[in-house]
Coordinates of C-alpha atoms in Angstrom, one line a residue:
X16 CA 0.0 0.0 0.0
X17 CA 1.0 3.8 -1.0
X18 CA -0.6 6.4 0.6
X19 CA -1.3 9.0 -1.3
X20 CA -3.4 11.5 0.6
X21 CA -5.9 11.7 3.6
X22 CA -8.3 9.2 1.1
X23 CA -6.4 8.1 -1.5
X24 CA -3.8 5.0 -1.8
X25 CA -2.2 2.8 -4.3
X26 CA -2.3 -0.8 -3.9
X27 CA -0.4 -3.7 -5.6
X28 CA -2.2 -7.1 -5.6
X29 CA 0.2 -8.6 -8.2
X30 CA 1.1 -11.4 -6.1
X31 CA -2.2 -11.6 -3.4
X32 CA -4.1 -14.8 -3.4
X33 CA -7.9 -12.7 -1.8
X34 CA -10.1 -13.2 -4.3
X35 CA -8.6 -15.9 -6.2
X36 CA -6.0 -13.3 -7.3
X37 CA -9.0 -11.2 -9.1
X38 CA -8.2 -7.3 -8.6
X39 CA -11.4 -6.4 -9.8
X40 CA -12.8 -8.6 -7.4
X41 CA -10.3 -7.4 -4.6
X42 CA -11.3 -3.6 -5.3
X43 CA -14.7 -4.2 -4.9
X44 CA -14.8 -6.2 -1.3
X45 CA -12.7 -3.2 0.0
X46 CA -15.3 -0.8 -1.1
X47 CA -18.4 -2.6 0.3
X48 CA -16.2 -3.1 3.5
X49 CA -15.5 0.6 3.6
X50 CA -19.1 1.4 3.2
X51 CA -20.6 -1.6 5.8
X52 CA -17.8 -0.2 8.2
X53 CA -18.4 3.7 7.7
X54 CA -21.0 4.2 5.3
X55 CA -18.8 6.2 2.9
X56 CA -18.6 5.9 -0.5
X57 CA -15.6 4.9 -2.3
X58 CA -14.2 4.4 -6.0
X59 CA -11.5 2.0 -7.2
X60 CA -9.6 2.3 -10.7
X61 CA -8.1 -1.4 -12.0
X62 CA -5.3 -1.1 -14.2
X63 CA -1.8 -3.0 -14.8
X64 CA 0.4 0.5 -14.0
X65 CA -0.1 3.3 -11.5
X66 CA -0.9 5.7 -14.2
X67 CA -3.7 4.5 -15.4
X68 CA -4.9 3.1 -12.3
X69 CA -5.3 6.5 -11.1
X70 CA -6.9 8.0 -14.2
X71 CA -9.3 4.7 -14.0
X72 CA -10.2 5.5 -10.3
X73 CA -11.6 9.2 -12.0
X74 CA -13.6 7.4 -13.8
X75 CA -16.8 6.3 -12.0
X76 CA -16.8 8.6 -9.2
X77 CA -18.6 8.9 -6.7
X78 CA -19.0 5.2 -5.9
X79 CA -17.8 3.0 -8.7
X80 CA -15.0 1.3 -10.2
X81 CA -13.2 1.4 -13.8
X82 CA -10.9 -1.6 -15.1
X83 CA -8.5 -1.7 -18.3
X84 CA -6.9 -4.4 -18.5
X85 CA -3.7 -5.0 -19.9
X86 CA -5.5 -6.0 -23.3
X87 CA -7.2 -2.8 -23.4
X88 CA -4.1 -0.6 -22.5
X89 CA -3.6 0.3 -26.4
X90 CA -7.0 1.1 -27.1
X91 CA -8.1 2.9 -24.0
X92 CA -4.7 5.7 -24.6
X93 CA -5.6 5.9 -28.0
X94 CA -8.3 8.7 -27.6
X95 CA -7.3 9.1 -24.0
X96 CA -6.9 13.4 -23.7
X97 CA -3.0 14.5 -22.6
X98 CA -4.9 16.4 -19.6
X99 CA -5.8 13.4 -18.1
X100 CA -2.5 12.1 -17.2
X101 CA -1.5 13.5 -13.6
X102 CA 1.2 15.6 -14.1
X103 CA 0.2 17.4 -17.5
X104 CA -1.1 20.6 -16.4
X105 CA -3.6 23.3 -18.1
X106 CA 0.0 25.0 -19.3
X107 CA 1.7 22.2 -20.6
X108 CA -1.8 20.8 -22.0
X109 CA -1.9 24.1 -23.6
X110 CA 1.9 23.4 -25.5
X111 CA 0.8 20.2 -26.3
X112 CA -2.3 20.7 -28.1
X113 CA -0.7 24.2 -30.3
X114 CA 1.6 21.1 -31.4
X115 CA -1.5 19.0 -32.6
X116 CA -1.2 17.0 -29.5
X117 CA -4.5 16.1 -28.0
X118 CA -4.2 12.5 -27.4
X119 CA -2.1 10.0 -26.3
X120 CA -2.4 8.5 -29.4
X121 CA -0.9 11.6 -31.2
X122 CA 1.9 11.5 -28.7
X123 CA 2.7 7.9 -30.0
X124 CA 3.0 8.9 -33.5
X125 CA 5.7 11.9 -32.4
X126 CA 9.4 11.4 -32.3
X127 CA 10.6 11.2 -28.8
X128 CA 13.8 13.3 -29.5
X129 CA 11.3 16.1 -30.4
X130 CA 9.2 15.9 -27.2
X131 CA 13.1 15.8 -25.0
X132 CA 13.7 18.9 -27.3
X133 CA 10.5 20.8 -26.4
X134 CA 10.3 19.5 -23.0
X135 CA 13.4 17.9 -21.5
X136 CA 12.6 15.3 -19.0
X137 CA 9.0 15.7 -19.2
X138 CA 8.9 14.7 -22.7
X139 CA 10.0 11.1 -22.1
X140 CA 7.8 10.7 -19.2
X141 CA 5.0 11.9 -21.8
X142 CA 6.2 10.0 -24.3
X143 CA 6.1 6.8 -21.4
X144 CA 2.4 7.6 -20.7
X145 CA 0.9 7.5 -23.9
X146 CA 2.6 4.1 -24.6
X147 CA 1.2 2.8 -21.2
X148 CA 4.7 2.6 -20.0
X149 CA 4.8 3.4 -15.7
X150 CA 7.6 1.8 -14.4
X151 CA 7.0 3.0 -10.9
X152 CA 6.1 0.5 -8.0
X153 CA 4.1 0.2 -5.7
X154 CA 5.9 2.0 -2.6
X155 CA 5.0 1.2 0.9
X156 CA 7.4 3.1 2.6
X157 CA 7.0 6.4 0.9
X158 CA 7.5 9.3 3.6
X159 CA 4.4 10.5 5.1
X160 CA 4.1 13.8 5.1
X161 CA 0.8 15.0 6.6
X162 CA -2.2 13.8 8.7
X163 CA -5.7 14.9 8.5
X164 CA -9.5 14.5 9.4
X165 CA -12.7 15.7 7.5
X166 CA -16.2 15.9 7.6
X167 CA -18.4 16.4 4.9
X168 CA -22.0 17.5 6.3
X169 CA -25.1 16.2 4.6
X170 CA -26.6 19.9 5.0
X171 CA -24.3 23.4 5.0
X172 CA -23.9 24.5 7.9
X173 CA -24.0 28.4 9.2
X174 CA -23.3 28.8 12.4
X175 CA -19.7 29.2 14.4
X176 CA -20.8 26.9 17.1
X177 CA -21.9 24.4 14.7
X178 CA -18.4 24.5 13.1
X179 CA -17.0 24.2 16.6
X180 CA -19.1 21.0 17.6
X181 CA -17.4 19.5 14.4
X182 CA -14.0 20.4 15.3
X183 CA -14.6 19.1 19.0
X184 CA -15.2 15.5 17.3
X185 CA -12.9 15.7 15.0
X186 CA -9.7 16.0 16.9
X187 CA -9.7 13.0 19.0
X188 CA -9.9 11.3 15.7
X189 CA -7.0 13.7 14.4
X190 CA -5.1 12.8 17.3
X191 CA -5.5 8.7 17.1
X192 CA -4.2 8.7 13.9
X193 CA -1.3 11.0 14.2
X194 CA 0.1 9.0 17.5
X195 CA 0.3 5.8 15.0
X196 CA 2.8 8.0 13.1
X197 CA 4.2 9.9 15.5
X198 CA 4.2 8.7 19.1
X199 CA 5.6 11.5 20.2
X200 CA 2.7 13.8 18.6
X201 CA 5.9 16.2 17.3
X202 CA 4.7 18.0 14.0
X203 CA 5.6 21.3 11.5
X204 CA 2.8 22.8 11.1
X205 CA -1.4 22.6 12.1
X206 CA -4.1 24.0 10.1
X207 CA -8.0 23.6 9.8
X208 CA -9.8 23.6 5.7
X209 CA -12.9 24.9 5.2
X210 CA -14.9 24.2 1.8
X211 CA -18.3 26.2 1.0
X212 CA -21.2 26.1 -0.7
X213 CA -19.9 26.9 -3.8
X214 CA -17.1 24.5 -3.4
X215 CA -14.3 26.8 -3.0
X216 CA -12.4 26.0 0.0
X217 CA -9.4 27.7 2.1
X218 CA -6.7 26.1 4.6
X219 CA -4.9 28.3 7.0
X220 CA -2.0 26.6 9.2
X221 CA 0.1 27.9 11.8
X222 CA 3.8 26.3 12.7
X223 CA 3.3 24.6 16.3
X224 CA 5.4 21.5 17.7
X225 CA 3.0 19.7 18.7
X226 CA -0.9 19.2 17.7
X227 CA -2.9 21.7 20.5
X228 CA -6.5 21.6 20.2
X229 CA -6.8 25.4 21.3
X230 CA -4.8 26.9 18.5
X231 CA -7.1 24.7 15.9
X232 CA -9.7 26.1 17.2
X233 CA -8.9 29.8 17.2
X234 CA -7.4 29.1 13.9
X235 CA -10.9 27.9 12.8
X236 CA -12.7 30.7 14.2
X237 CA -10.2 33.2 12.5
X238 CA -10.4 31.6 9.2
X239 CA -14.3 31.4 9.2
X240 CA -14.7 35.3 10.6
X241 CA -12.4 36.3 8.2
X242 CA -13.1 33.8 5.0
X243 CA -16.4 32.9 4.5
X244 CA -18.2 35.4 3.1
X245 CA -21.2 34.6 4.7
X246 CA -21.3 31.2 2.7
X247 CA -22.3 28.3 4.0
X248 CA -19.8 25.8 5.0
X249 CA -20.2 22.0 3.8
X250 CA -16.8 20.4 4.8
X251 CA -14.7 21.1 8.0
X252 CA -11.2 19.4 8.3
X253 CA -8.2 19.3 10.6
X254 CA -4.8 18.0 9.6
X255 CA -1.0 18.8 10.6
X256 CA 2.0 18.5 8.4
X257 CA 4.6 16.1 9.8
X258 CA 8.0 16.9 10.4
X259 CA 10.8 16.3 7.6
X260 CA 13.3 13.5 9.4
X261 CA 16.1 15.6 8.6
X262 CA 14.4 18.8 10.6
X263 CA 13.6 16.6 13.1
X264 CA 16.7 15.0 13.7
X265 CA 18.5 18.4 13.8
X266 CA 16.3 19.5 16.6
X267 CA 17.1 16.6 18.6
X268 CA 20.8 17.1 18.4
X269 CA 20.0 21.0 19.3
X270 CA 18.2 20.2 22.0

């Protein structure tokens, strides 16, 4: 398992035996357990690199599932848009298509010495992607670099004290999950996210060393008086950003 972000993960069942080996089948028993256990929604995206996994996973949203198998790689890049893959940005989008390239399947027919002309090291990544090329693994030791906690409300809510109540449940939560990272509770940075009813959201963090329930709070308050506009507020979320080893080991040896 990769994490990727507060809700988001690869996973590599190359080798796993659940399911008779099936990854379609293994994607779906983890969302129905996700949604027996917590009554969330959740999508999956099957595929035989990360890439596409994570385009596929985009697919069926907001609870569904997308598979190409490895049969389908070549067809499904063939009209698949550039903007799609993660990485290729409105800007470089933009490059690509005033150079007649939409698709992946325009990229295929380019040299690959003129994309590393045009774009250097991005190029041949490109160049990768359209040919369903992601060598890439699975990595379940990436760093971690941040914790968080959400809540999504099933109406907006209006209210200060309402926002409070939220944050009041959402920290012990906050703080069980960062003391299986971090024992010691030791962190960067804290900061609350706010998303309205028009979906915009804001974050605001502070730089504390440890997580302090207080300073969320007044952060929250600060951020709503000062942010919302008089919008309703539909999601309220905590998180803190974890220390970088290197920091942290400096600090020790200072202290």
């Amino acid at each position: 398992i990769e994490p990727l972000s507060l809700d988001e993960a690869y996973l590599d069942v190359t080798d796993s035996v659940h399911c008779h080996g099936s990854a379609t089948l293994i994607a779906q028993e983890i969302r129905q357990t996700i949604f027996n256990e917590l009554q969330l929604t959740a999508s999956a995206g099957v595929a035989p690199v990360k890439f596409l996994a994570k385009i596929a996973s985009d697919m069926n949203k907001p609870n569904g599932q997308f598979v190409i198998t490895p049969a389908e790689v070549p067809a499904f890049l063939q009209t698949l848009p550039l903007a799609k893959i993660p990485g290729v940005g409105k800007v470089s989008a933009a490059k690509l298509e005033a150079m007649g390239l939409r698709t992946c399947g325009d990229v295929q027919k380019c040299d690959l010495v003129t994309l590393l002309k045009r774009f250097g090291k991005f190029g041949r990544i490109l160049w990768e992607r359209s040919q369903g090329i992601d060598e890439r693994d699975v990595n379940s030791e990436r760093l971690r670099k941040s914790v968080g906690v959400e809540r999504t409300m099933a109406e907006d809510i209006h209210h200060w004290s309402e926002c409070e109540a939220i944050i009041e449940r959402l920290y012990p939560e906050l703080e069980r999950r960062l003391a299986k990272v971090k024992p010691d509770l030791l962190i960067a940075r804290q900061g609350v996210k706010l998303k309205f009813d028009d979906f915009q959201q804001t974050t605001q963090e502070h730089v504390w060393p440890r997580l302090n329930k207080s300073d969320l709070i007044a952060t929250a308050r600060k951020t709503w008086n000062e942010r919302r506009g008089g919008r309703g507020v539909r999601l309220v979320g905590l998180h803190v950003t974890l220390l970088d080893p290197q920091m942290e080991r400096q600090l020790v040896l200072g202290l």
